CSV table of C-alpha atoms in Angstrom, one decimal:
chain,number,residue,atom,x,y,z
Q,865,MET,CA,-2.2,-2.9,-7.9
Q,866,SER,CA,-5.2,-0.8,-7.2
Q,867,ALA,CA,-7.7,0.8,-9.8
Q,868,ILE,CA,-8.1,4.5,-9.1
Q,869,ASN,CA,-10.5,6.8,-11.0
Q,870,PHE,CA,-9.2,10.3,-11.5
Q,871,SER,CA,-12.1,12.8,-11.6
Q,872,VAL,CA,-11.4,16.4,-12.8
Q,873,SER,CA,-13.3,19.2,-11.1
Q,874,SER,CA,-13.0,22.8,-11.9
Q,875,ASN,CA,-14.2,26.2,-10.8
Q,876,ASN,CA,-13.7,28.7,-13.7
Q,877,LYS,CA,-15.1,31.6,-11.7
Q,878,LYS,CA,-12.3,31.6,-9.2
Q,879,LYS,CA,-8.6,31.3,-9.9
Q,880,ARG,CA,-6.7,29.1,-7.5
Q,881,SER,CA,-3.0,29.4,-6.5
Q,882,GLY,CA,-0.6,26.7,-7.4
Q,883,ILE,CA,-0.3,23.7,-5.1
Q,884,THR,CA,2.8,23.7,-2.9
Q,885,LEU,CA,5.4,20.9,-2.8
Q,886,TRP,CA,4.4,20.0,0.8
Q,887,LYS,CA,0.7,19.7,-0.1
Q,888,ASN,CA,1.7,17.5,-3.1
Q,889,PHE,CA,3.6,15.3,-0.6
Q,890,GLN,CA,0.6,15.3,1.7
Q,891,LEU,CA,-1.6,14.0,-1.1
Q,892,GLY,CA,0.9,11.4,-2.1
Q,893,LEU,CA,0.9,10.1,1.5
Q,894,LEU,CA,-2.9,9.5,1.3
Q,895,HIS,CA,-2.3,7.7,-2.0
Q,896,VAL,CA,0.5,5.5,-0.4
Q,897,ALA,CA,-1.8,4.7,2.6
Q,898,ILE,CA,-4.3,3.1,0.3
Q,899,ALA,CA,-1.7,1.4,-1.8
Q,900,ILE,CA,-0.1,-0.6,1.1
Q,901,THR,CA,-3.4,-2.1,1.9
Q,902,SER,CA,-3.5,-3.5,-1.6
Q,903,VAL,CA,0.0,-5.0,-1.2
Q,904,ALA,CA,-1.0,-6.7,2.0
Q,905,ILE,CA,-4.2,-8.3,0.5
Q,906,ASN,CA,-3.3,-8.7,-3.2
Q,907,GLY,CA,0.4,-9.6,-2.6
Q,908,VAL,CA,0.1,-11.6,0.6
Q,909,LEU,CA,-3.4,-12.7,1.6
Q,910,ASN,CA,-4.4,-14.0,-1.9
Q,911,ARG,CA,-1.3,-16.4,-1.8
Q,912,ILE,CA,-2.1,-17.6,1.7
Q,913,MET,CA,-5.9,-18.2,0.9
Q,914,ILE,CA,-5.3,-20.1,-2.3
Q,915,ASN,CA,-2.1,-21.9,-1.7
Q,916,ASP,CA,-1.8,-22.4,2.1
Q,917,LEU,CA,-5.4,-22.6,3.1
Q,918,GLY,CA,-6.6,-24.3,-0.1
Q,919,ILE,CA,-9.5,-22.0,-0.7
Q,920,LEU,CA,-10.8,-21.9,-4.2
Q,921,SER,CA,-9.4,-19.1,-6.3
Q,922,THR,CA,-12.9,-18.3,-7.5
Q,923,ILE,CA,-13.9,-17.5,-4.0
Q,924,VAL,CA,-10.8,-15.4,-3.4
Q,925,ALA,CA,-11.4,-13.6,-6.7
Q,926,ILE,CA,-14.9,-12.7,-5.7
Q,927,LEU,CA,-13.8,-11.2,-2.4
Q,928,VAL,CA,-10.8,-9.3,-3.8
Q,929,VAL,CA,-12.6,-7.7,-6.7
Q,930,LEU,CA,-15.2,-6.0,-4.4
Q,931,PRO,CA,-13.5,-2.6,-4.6
Q,932,TYR,CA,-14.0,-2.7,-8.3
Q,933,LEU,CA,-17.5,-3.9,-8.1
Q,934,LEU,CA,-18.2,-1.0,-5.8
Q,935,SER,CA,-16.4,1.5,-7.9
Q,936,PRO,CA,-19.5,3.0,-9.4
Q,937,THR,CA,-20.3,4.4,-6.0
Q,938,GLN,CA,-17.4,6.9,-6.6
Q,939,VAL,CA,-19.8,8.8,-8.9
Q,940,TRP,CA,-22.3,9.4,-6.1
Q,941,ILE,CA,-19.6,10.0,-3.4
Q,942,GLY,CA,-17.8,12.6,-5.5
Q,943,GLN,CA,-21.0,14.4,-6.3
Q,944,TYR,CA,-22.3,14.2,-2.7
Q,945,SER,CA,-19.1,15.6,-1.2
Q,946,ASP,CA,-19.2,18.5,-3.7
Q,947,THR,CA,-22.4,19.9,-2.1
Q,948,HIS,CA,-22.3,18.5,1.4
Q,949,PRO,CA,-19.3,19.7,3.3
Q,950,ILE,CA,-18.8,18.5,6.9
Q,951,PHE,CA,-17.7,21.2,9.4
Q,952,GLY,CA,-16.9,23.3,6.4
Q,953,TYR,CA,-14.6,20.6,4.8
Q,954,ARG,CA,-15.7,19.0,1.4
Q,955,ARG,CA,-13.1,16.2,1.2
Q,956,SER,CA,-11.2,15.7,4.5
Q,957,PRO,CA,-14.0,14.1,6.5
Q,958,TYR,CA,-14.8,11.6,3.6
Q,959,ILE,CA,-11.1,10.9,3.3
Q,960,VAL,CA,-10.6,10.1,7.0
Q,961,LEU,CA,-13.9,7.9,7.1
Q,962,GLY,CA,-12.9,6.0,4.0
Q,963,MET,CA,-9.4,5.3,5.4
Q,964,ILE,CA,-11.0,4.0,8.7
Q,965,PHE,CA,-13.3,1.8,6.7
Q,966,CYS,CA,-10.3,0.6,4.6
Q,967,PHE,CA,-7.9,-0.2,7.5
Q,968,VAL,CA,-10.6,-1.8,9.6
Q,969,GLY,CA,-11.7,-4.1,6.7
Q,970,MET,CA,-8.1,-4.9,5.9
Q,971,VAL,CA,-7.4,-5.9,9.5
Q,972,LEU,CA,-10.4,-8.2,9.4
Q,973,THR,CA,-9.5,-10.0,6.2
Q,974,PRO,CA,-7.0,-12.5,7.8
Q,975,ASN,CA,-9.9,-13.6,10.2
Q,976,ALA,CA,-12.1,-14.1,7.1
Q,977,ALA,CA,-9.4,-16.1,5.4
Q,978,LEU,CA,-8.9,-18.5,8.3
Q,979,LEU,CA,-12.6,-18.9,8.9
Q,980,LEU,CA,-13.1,-19.8,5.3
Q,981,ALA,CA,-10.7,-22.7,5.7
Q,982,SER,CA,-12.5,-24.0,8.9
Q,983,ASN,CA,-16.1,-22.8,8.7
Q,984,PHE,CA,-17.0,-21.9,5.1
Q,985,TRP,CA,-20.3,-20.1,5.6
Q,986,MET,CA,-19.2,-18.2,8.5
Q,987,GLY,CA,-16.0,-17.3,6.6
Q,988,ILE,CA,-18.1,-16.1,3.6
Q,989,ALA,CA,-20.3,-13.9,6.0
Q,990,VAL,CA,-17.2,-12.4,7.7
Q,991,GLY,CA,-15.4,-12.2,4.3
Q,992,LEU,CA,-18.1,-10.1,2.8
Q,993,VAL,CA,-18.1,-7.7,5.7
Q,994,ALA,CA,-14.3,-7.5,5.8
Q,995,PHE,CA,-13.6,-7.2,2.0
Q,996,GLY,CA,-16.7,-5.0,1.8
Q,997,LEU,CA,-15.4,-2.5,4.3
Q,998,TRP,CA,-12.1,-2.5,2.6
Q,999,GLY,CA,-13.7,-2.0,-0.8
Q,1000,MET,CA,-16.1,0.8,0.3
Q,1001,GLY,CA,-13.4,2.6,2.3
Q,1002,PHE,CA,-11.1,2.2,-0.8
Q,1003,ASN,CA,-13.6,3.9,-3.0
Q,1004,LEU,CA,-14.8,6.5,-0.6
Q,1005,ALA,CA,-11.1,7.6,0.2
Q,1006,VAL,CA,-9.8,7.4,-3.4
Q,1007,VAL,CA,-12.5,9.6,-5.0
Q,1008,SER,CA,-12.3,12.1,-2.0
Q,1009,TYR,CA,-8.4,12.7,-2.1
Q,1010,LEU,CA,-8.3,12.8,-5.9
Q,1011,SER,CA,-11.1,15.3,-5.9
Q,1012,LEU,CA,-9.1,17.2,-3.4
Q,1013,ALA,CA,-6.0,17.0,-5.6
Q,1014,SER,CA,-8.2,18.4,-8.4
Q,1015,ASP,CA,-9.6,21.1,-6.1
Q,1016,LEU,CA,-6.1,22.3,-4.9
Q,1017,SER,CA,-4.3,22.2,-8.2
Q,1018,GLU,CA,-4.8,24.3,-11.4
Q,1019,GLU,CA,-5.4,22.9,-14.8
Q,1020,ASP,CA,-1.8,23.5,-16.0
Q,1021,ASN,CA,-0.1,21.7,-12.9
Q,1022,ARG,CA,-2.7,18.9,-12.2
Q,1023,SER,CA,-0.6,16.4,-14.1
Q,1024,GLN,CA,2.4,17.1,-12.0
Q,1025,THR,CA,0.3,16.7,-8.9
Q,1026,ILE,CA,-1.0,13.4,-9.9
Q,1027,ALA,CA,2.5,12.4,-11.1
Q,1028,MET,CA,3.9,12.9,-7.8
Q,1029,MET,CA,1.2,10.9,-6.2
Q,1030,TRP,CA,1.7,8.1,-8.7
Q,1031,PHE,CA,5.4,8.0,-8.3
Q,1032,MET,CA,5.1,7.9,-4.5
Q,1033,MET,CA,2.5,5.1,-4.9
Q,1034,ILE,CA,4.6,2.8,-7.1
Q,1035,VAL,CA,7.7,3.3,-5.0
Q,1036,SER,CA,5.7,2.5,-1.8
Q,1037,ILE,CA,4.4,-0.7,-3.4
Q,1038,ILE,CA,7.9,-1.8,-4.1
Q,1039,VAL,CA,9.2,-0.9,-0.6
Q,1040,SER,CA,6.2,-2.2,1.3
Q,1041,ALA,CA,6.3,-5.5,-0.6
Q,1042,ILE,CA,9.9,-6.0,0.4
Q,1043,LEU,CA,9.3,-4.9,4.1
Q,1044,ILE,CA,6.1,-6.9,4.5
Q,1045,GLY,CA,7.8,-10.0,2.9
Q,1046,ARG,CA,10.8,-9.8,5.3
Q,1047,ALA,CA,8.4,-9.3,8.3
Q,1048,LEU,CA,6.5,-12.4,7.4
Q,1049,GLU,CA,9.6,-14.6,7.5
Q,1050,PRO,CA,9.3,-17.1,9.1
Q,1051,TYR,CA,5.6,-17.2,8.4
Q,1052,SER,CA,3.0,-17.9,11.1
Q,1053,GLU,CA,-0.6,-17.0,11.6
Q,1054,ALA,CA,0.2,-14.9,14.6
Q,1055,GLN,CA,2.9,-13.0,12.6
Q,1056,LEU,CA,0.3,-12.5,9.7
Q,1057,PHE,CA,-2.0,-10.7,12.2
Q,1058,ARG,CA,0.9,-8.6,13.5
Q,1059,VAL,CA,1.9,-7.4,10.0
Q,1060,PHE,CA,-1.7,-6.5,9.0
Q,1061,TYR,CA,-2.0,-4.5,12.4
Q,1062,MET,CA,1.3,-2.8,11.7
Q,1063,VAL,CA,0.3,-1.9,8.1
Q,1064,ALA,CA,-2.9,-0.3,9.5
Q,1065,ILE,CA,-1.0,1.7,12.1
Q,1066,VAL,CA,1.6,2.9,9.6
Q,1067,GLY,CA,-1.2,3.8,7.1
Q,1068,MET,CA,-3.2,5.7,9.7
Q,1069,GLY,CA,0.0,7.6,10.6
Q,1070,MET,CA,0.4,8.6,7.0
Q,1071,VAL,CA,-3.3,9.7,6.9
Q,1072,VAL,CA,-2.7,12.0,10.0
Q,1073,VAL,CA,0.4,13.7,8.5
Q,1074,GLY,CA,-1.3,13.8,5.1
Q,1075,ILE,CA,-4.6,15.4,6.1
Q,1076,VAL,CA,-3.6,18.0,8.7
Q,1077,GLY,CA,-3.8,21.4,7.1
Q,1078,LEU,CA,-4.3,20.0,3.6
Q,1079,GLU,CA,-7.8,21.4,2.9
Q,1080,LYS,CA,-9.0,25.0,3.6
Q,1081,ARG,CA,-12.3,25.3,5.3
Q,1082,TYR,CA,-15.0,26.7,3.0
Q,1083,ASP,CA,-17.3,29.4,4.2
Q,1084,ASN,CA,-20.1,28.5,1.8
Q,1085,ARG,CA,-21.4,25.6,-0.2
Q,1086,GLU,CA,-20.2,26.6,-3.7
Q,1087,THR,CA,-20.7,23.6,-6.1
Q,1088,GLN,CA,-18.4,22.3,-8.5
Q,1089,SER,CA,-18.9,20.6,-11.9
Q,1090,ARG,CA,-17.9,16.8,-12.1
Q,1091,HIS,CA,-18.0,14.4,-14.9
Q,1092,SER,CA,-19.8,11.2,-13.8
Q,1093,GLN,CA,-18.7,7.8,-15.1
Q,1094,ALA,CA,-21.9,7.5,-17.1
Q,1095,THR,CA,-21.1,10.9,-18.8
Q,1096,ALA,CA,-17.5,9.6,-19.5
Q,1097,VAL,CA,-18.8,6.4,-21.1
Q,1098,LYS,CA,-21.4,8.3,-23.1
Q,1099,ALA,CA,-18.7,10.5,-24.5
Q,1100,VAL,CA,-16.7,7.4,-25.6
Q,1101,LEU,CA,-19.7,5.7,-27.1
Q,1102,ASP,CA,-20.6,8.9,-29.2
Q,1103,ASN,CA,-17.1,8.8,-30.8
Q,1104,PRO,CA,-16.7,5.8,-33.1
Q,1105,GLN,CA,-12.8,5.7,-32.9
Q,1106,ALA,CA,-13.0,6.0,-29.2
Q,1107,ARG,CA,-15.6,3.3,-28.9
Q,1108,ILE,CA,-13.4,0.8,-30.6
Q,1109,PHE,CA,-10.4,2.0,-28.6
Q,1110,PHE,CA,-12.4,1.7,-25.3
Q,1111,ILE,CA,-13.3,-2.0,-26.1
Q,1112,TYR,CA,-9.7,-2.6,-27.1
Q,1113,LEU,CA,-8.5,-1.2,-23.7
Q,1114,ILE,CA,-10.8,-3.5,-21.8
Q,1115,MET,CA,-9.6,-6.6,-23.7
Q,1116,MET,CA,-6.0,-5.5,-23.3
Q,1117,LEU,CA,-6.3,-4.9,-19.5
Q,1118,VAL,CA,-8.2,-8.1,-18.9
Q,1119,ALA,CA,-5.3,-10.0,-20.4
Q,1120,ILE,CA,-2.6,-8.0,-18.6
Q,1121,LEU,CA,-4.2,-7.4,-15.1
Q,1122,GLY,CA,-6.2,-10.6,-14.7
Q,1123,GLN,CA,-3.2,-12.6,-13.6
Q,1124,ASP,CA,-2.7,-10.4,-10.5
Q,1125,ILE,CA,-4.7,-12.7,-8.2
Q,1126,LEU,CA,-2.7,-15.8,-9.3
Q,1127,LEU,CA,1.0,-15.0,-9.5
Q,1128,GLU,CA,1.8,-15.5,-5.8
Q,1129,PRO,CA,-0.2,-18.6,-5.4
Q,1130,TYR,CA,1.3,-20.0,-8.5
Q,1131,GLY,CA,4.9,-19.3,-7.2
Q,1132,ALA,CA,4.1,-20.8,-4.0
Q,1133,PHE,CA,2.6,-24.1,-5.4
Q,1134,THR,CA,4.8,-24.6,-8.4
Q,1135,PHE,CA,8.3,-23.4,-7.0
Q,1136,GLU,CA,7.6,-23.8,-3.3
Q,1137,MET,CA,8.4,-20.2,-2.7
Q,1138,SER,CA,8.1,-18.8,0.8
Q,1139,VAL,CA,5.6,-16.0,1.8
Q,1140,GLN,CA,8.6,-13.5,1.7
Q,1141,GLU,CA,9.5,-14.5,-1.8
Q,1142,THR,CA,6.1,-14.4,-3.3
Q,1143,THR,CA,5.4,-11.0,-1.7
Q,1144,GLN,CA,8.5,-9.6,-3.3
Q,1145,LEU,CA,7.2,-10.6,-6.8
Q,1146,THR,CA,5.0,-7.5,-6.4
Q,1147,ALA,CA,8.2,-5.4,-6.0
Q,1148,LEU,CA,9.8,-7.1,-9.1
Q,1149,TRP,CA,6.7,-6.3,-11.2
Q,1150,GLY,CA,6.4,-2.7,-9.9
Q,1151,SER,CA,10.2,-2.0,-10.5
Q,1152,ALA,CA,9.9,-3.2,-14.1
Q,1153,THR,CA,6.8,-1.0,-14.7
Q,1154,LEU,CA,8.5,2.1,-13.3
Q,1155,VAL,CA,11.5,1.5,-15.4
Q,1156,ALA,CA,9.4,1.1,-18.5
Q,1157,LEU,CA,7.5,4.4,-17.7
Q,1158,VAL,CA,10.7,6.3,-17.4
Q,1159,ILE,CA,12.3,4.8,-20.5
Q,1160,TYR,CA,9.2,5.6,-22.6
Q,1161,GLY,CA,8.9,9.1,-21.1
Q,1162,PHE,CA,12.4,10.1,-21.8
Q,1163,VAL,CA,13.5,8.0,-24.8
Q,1164,LEU,CA,10.9,6.0,-26.8
Q,1165,ASN,CA,8.3,8.7,-27.3
Q,1166,ARG,CA,10.7,10.8,-29.1
Q,1167,PHE,CA,11.0,8.6,-32.1
Q,1168,MET,CA,8.2,6.0,-31.8
Q,1169,SER,CA,4.5,6.4,-32.6
Q,1170,LYS,CA,2.1,5.7,-29.9
Q,1171,ARG,CA,0.4,2.9,-31.9
Q,1172,THR,CA,3.8,1.4,-32.5
Q,1173,GLY,CA,4.5,1.7,-28.9
Q,1174,ALA,CA,1.2,0.1,-27.9
Q,1175,LEU,CA,2.0,-2.9,-30.1
Q,1176,LEU,CA,5.5,-3.1,-28.7
Q,1177,GLY,CA,4.2,-3.0,-25.1
Q,1178,ALA,CA,1.6,-5.7,-25.9
Q,1179,ILE,CA,4.2,-8.0,-27.5
Q,1180,ILE,CA,6.6,-7.7,-24.6
Q,1181,ALA,CA,3.7,-8.3,-22.1
Q,1182,THR,CA,2.7,-11.3,-24.3
Q,1183,VAL,CA,6.2,-12.8,-24.0
Q,1184,GLY,CA,6.1,-12.3,-20.3
Q,1185,LEU,CA,2.9,-14.2,-19.9
Q,1186,ILE,CA,4.3,-17.0,-22.1
Q,1187,PHE,CA,7.6,-17.1,-19.9
Q,1188,ILE,CA,5.5,-17.3,-16.8
Q,1189,GLY,CA,3.4,-20.2,-18.2
Q,1190,MET,CA,6.4,-22.1,-19.6
Q,1191,SER,CA,8.2,-21.7,-16.2
Q,1192,GLY,CA,5.4,-23.9,-14.7
Q,1193,LEU,CA,5.8,-26.6,-17.4
Q,1194,THR,CA,9.6,-26.7,-17.0
Q,1195,VAL,CA,9.7,-25.9,-13.2
Q,1196,ASP,CA,12.1,-23.1,-13.8
Q,1197,GLU,CA,12.0,-20.4,-11.1
Q,1198,ASN,CA,14.4,-18.1,-12.9
Q,1199,LEU,CA,12.2,-18.1,-16.0
Q,1200,PHE,CA,9.2,-17.3,-13.8
Q,1201,ASN,CA,11.1,-14.3,-12.3
Q,1202,ILE,CA,12.2,-13.2,-15.7
Q,1203,GLY,CA,8.6,-13.5,-17.0
Q,1204,ILE,CA,7.3,-11.3,-14.2
Q,1205,ALA,CA,9.8,-8.6,-15.0
Q,1206,VAL,CA,9.1,-8.7,-18.8
Q,1207,LEU,CA,5.3,-8.6,-18.1
Q,1208,GLY,CA,5.9,-5.6,-15.8
Q,1209,PHE,CA,8.0,-3.8,-18.4
Q,1210,GLY,CA,5.5,-4.5,-21.2
Q,1211,THR,CA,2.7,-3.3,-19.0
Q,1212,GLY,CA,4.5,0.0,-18.4
Q,1213,ILE,CA,5.0,0.5,-22.1
Q,1214,ALA,CA,1.5,-0.6,-23.1
Q,1215,THR,CA,-0.4,1.5,-20.6
Q,1216,SER,CA,1.7,4.6,-21.3
Q,1217,THR,CA,1.3,4.5,-25.1
Q,1218,ASN,CA,-2.4,3.5,-24.9
Q,1219,LEU,CA,-3.2,6.2,-22.7
Q,1220,GLY,CA,-1.3,8.6,-24.8
Q,1221,LEU,CA,-3.5,7.5,-27.7
Q,1222,MET,CA,-6.5,8.2,-25.7
Q,1223,LEU,CA,-5.4,11.8,-25.1
Q,1224,ASP,CA,-5.0,12.2,-28.8
Q,1225,MET,CA,-8.7,11.4,-29.4
Q,1226,THR,CA,-10.0,14.4,-27.7
Q,1227,THR,CA,-9.7,18.0,-27.1
Q,1228,ALA,CA,-8.3,19.5,-23.9
Q,1229,GLU,CA,-11.8,20.3,-22.6
Q,1230,GLN,CA,-12.7,16.5,-22.8
Q,1231,VAL,CA,-9.6,15.1,-21.2
Q,1232,GLY,CA,-11.4,14.7,-17.9
Q,1233,LEU,CA,-14.2,12.8,-19.4
Q,1234,PHE,CA,-11.8,10.3,-21.2
Q,1235,ILE,CA,-9.7,9.8,-18.0
Q,1236,GLY,CA,-13.0,8.9,-16.3
Q,1237,ALA,CA,-13.7,6.4,-19.1
Q,1238,TRP,CA,-10.3,5.0,-18.7
Q,1239,GLY,CA,-11.1,4.5,-15.0
Q,1240,VAL,CA,-14.3,2.7,-15.9
Q,1241,ALA,CA,-12.3,0.5,-18.4
Q,1242,ASP,CA,-9.7,-0.2,-15.7
Q,1243,ALA,CA,-12.3,-1.2,-13.1
Q,1244,LEU,CA,-14.3,-3.4,-15.4
Q,1245,ALA,CA,-11.1,-5.1,-16.8
Q,1246,ARG,CA,-9.4,-5.7,-13.5
Q,1247,GLY,CA,-12.6,-7.1,-11.8
Q,1248,LEU,CA,-13.6,-9.2,-14.8
Q,1249,GLY,CA,-10.0,-10.4,-15.5
Q,1250,MET,CA,-9.3,-11.5,-11.9
Q,1251,LEU,CA,-12.7,-13.3,-11.6
Q,1252,LEU,CA,-12.3,-15.1,-14.9
Q,1253,SER,CA,-8.7,-16.1,-14.0
Q,1254,GLY,CA,-9.9,-17.6,-10.7
Q,1255,ILE,CA,-12.7,-19.5,-12.4
Q,1256,VAL,CA,-10.5,-20.9,-15.3
Q,1257,ARG,CA,-7.9,-22.0,-12.9
Q,1258,ASP,CA,-10.4,-23.8,-10.7
Q,1259,VAL,CA,-12.3,-25.4,-13.7
Q,1260,ILE,CA,-9.1,-26.8,-15.4
Q,1261,THR,CA,-7.6,-27.9,-12.0
Q,1262,PHE,CA,-10.7,-30.0,-11.2
Q,1263,ALA,CA,-11.2,-31.2,-14.7
Q,1264,PHE,CA,-7.6,-32.6,-15.1
Q,1265,GLY,CA,-6.6,-33.0,-11.4
Q,1266,ASN,CA,-3.4,-30.8,-12.0
Q,1267,PRO,CA,-3.2,-27.4,-10.3
Q,1268,THR,CA,-0.1,-26.4,-12.4
Q,1269,LEU,CA,-2.0,-26.9,-15.5
Q,1270,GLY,CA,-4.8,-24.8,-14.1
Q,1271,TYR,CA,-2.4,-21.9,-13.5
Q,1272,VAL,CA,-0.4,-22.3,-16.8
Q,1273,SER,CA,-3.6,-22.4,-18.8
Q,1274,VAL,CA,-4.6,-19.1,-17.4
Q,1275,PHE,CA,-1.4,-17.4,-18.4
Q,1276,PHE,CA,-1.4,-18.9,-22.0
Q,1277,ILE,CA,-5.1,-17.9,-22.5
Q,1278,GLN,CA,-4.2,-14.4,-21.3
Q,1279,ALA,CA,-1.4,-14.2,-23.9
Q,1280,VAL,CA,-3.7,-15.4,-26.6
Q,1281,PHE,CA,-6.3,-12.8,-25.6
Q,1282,LEU,CA,-3.8,-10.0,-25.5
Q,1283,VAL,CA,-2.7,-10.7,-29.1
Q,1284,ALA,CA,-6.3,-11.0,-30.2
Q,1285,SER,CA,-7.0,-7.4,-28.8
Q,1286,LEU,CA,-4.4,-6.0,-31.2
Q,1287,SER,CA,-6.9,-6.8,-34.0
Q,1288,LEU,CA,-8.9,-3.8,-32.7
Q,1289,LEU,CA,-6.0,-1.6,-32.3
Q,1290,PHE,CA,-5.3,-1.8,-36.0
Q,1291,LYS,CA,-8.9,-0.7,-36.7
Q,1292,ILE,CA,-8.2,2.7,-35.1
Q,1293,ASP,CA,-7.5,5.5,-37.6
Q,1294,VAL,CA,-4.4,7.0,-36.2
Q,1295,SER,CA,-4.4,9.8,-38.9
Q,1296,GLN,CA,-7.4,11.3,-37.1
Q,1297,PHE,CA,-5.5,11.7,-33.9
Q,1298,GLN,CA,-3.6,14.7,-32.9
Q,1299,GLU,CA,0.1,14.6,-32.9
Q,1300,LYS,CA,0.7,15.8,-29.3
Q,1301,GLN,CA,3.1,13.6,-27.3
Q,1302,PRO,CA,2.3,13.4,-23.6
Q,1303,THR,CA,5.1,14.5,-21.1
Q,1304,LEU,CA,6.4,12.1,-18.6
Q,1305,THR,CA,4.3,13.7,-15.9
Q,1306,GLU,CA,1.2,13.3,-18.1
Q,1307,LEU,CA,2.0,9.7,-18.5
Q,1308,ALA,CA,2.4,9.2,-14.8
Q,1309,ALA,CA,-0.8,11.1,-14.1
Q,1310,LEU,CA,-2.7,8.8,-16.5
Q,1311,ASN,CA,-1.1,5.7,-15.1
Q,1312,ALA,CA,-2.5,6.5,-11.7
Q,1313,ASP,CA,-5.1,3.9,-12.5
Q,1314,VAL,CA,-2.4,1.1,-12.7
């Protein structure tokens, strides 16, 4: 899953026309193109590096979290593209350049993985270049096409625009995980390279279809206002209730998202699952998350308070983490799959309700700031969570000489951490919140970060 920051830009002096369905679809294709690179790296390569090549999970985590470490560059990129169009286009050139970096870096990552197993220091050098290109391209493309989504849409239909992008992304994650898994069966290094090249070719094809005719050429360099991550964080820190909630969000996301780097290697080591089987774990998680979003959007939010929903989502996710940990101790693959589905469902409920609470803490004029703050929390939590998970797994594995115990310990620690985060949730004064329930499309828009 990839962390994506949604920046809101506006131009009050000039009214824009509503965005068409085709342009919505084009924007969604750009979102999908980025998403499938994350499936290839976070759903396939991480398992091969840790389980098949025996690379320390800490090293893998450091490389995989580079996009999140580089996420602060989105502030500068977004502001620079506002005032520095290329050939009259503010976003398209930056999107294309970012996508090129992203796909080139992704294609190079298998080379880095194999080098790490045979020539560590050369592998580290190539890995930093490959994963660094992927991370920089990820951030450059994401902030540019989401800025373009904001440019093209009006305030009253922006959530629908992002919602369509999000649904296309989550469906693409499910479908691409299934297709990539099948393409890698039977697994070989040669086939791994072919699949990564194919992902890059398909992705660039989506970029071509998505970018042509999407953005109008500007005749002047009119500037637009944009909220930086620093401004978003300051807005949170100035609000005592939001400050507590922001810290709670980071704790909750560290617990829920930190396992992302370990699920596939865990399945491979403990249950001897094939590359195809571990890749499809991403599809299972994504399907459960999508089902949870729909159920909450259509049913639960009609009779359940958002704080109750946040509590329910956290409890369900905690049960999922416990099931995943217990499956290793009992060597029960069915329990492992059930745990992933339960975790995905709980994640969908928890993120939807927590982000609904976030909206309640502010006026409409500040929503962009708080979405920016959510992006900061998501990037910090995902990067920190995966890094700590990798370190804990390695430390316990070496201390006790038992890799399964290393994996299981991470899942149980995350379950405890998730429960502990709820102590902050109960300190938030819900009576100060507005009573507006977000719509399904607003929830999908907010969940673009997931």
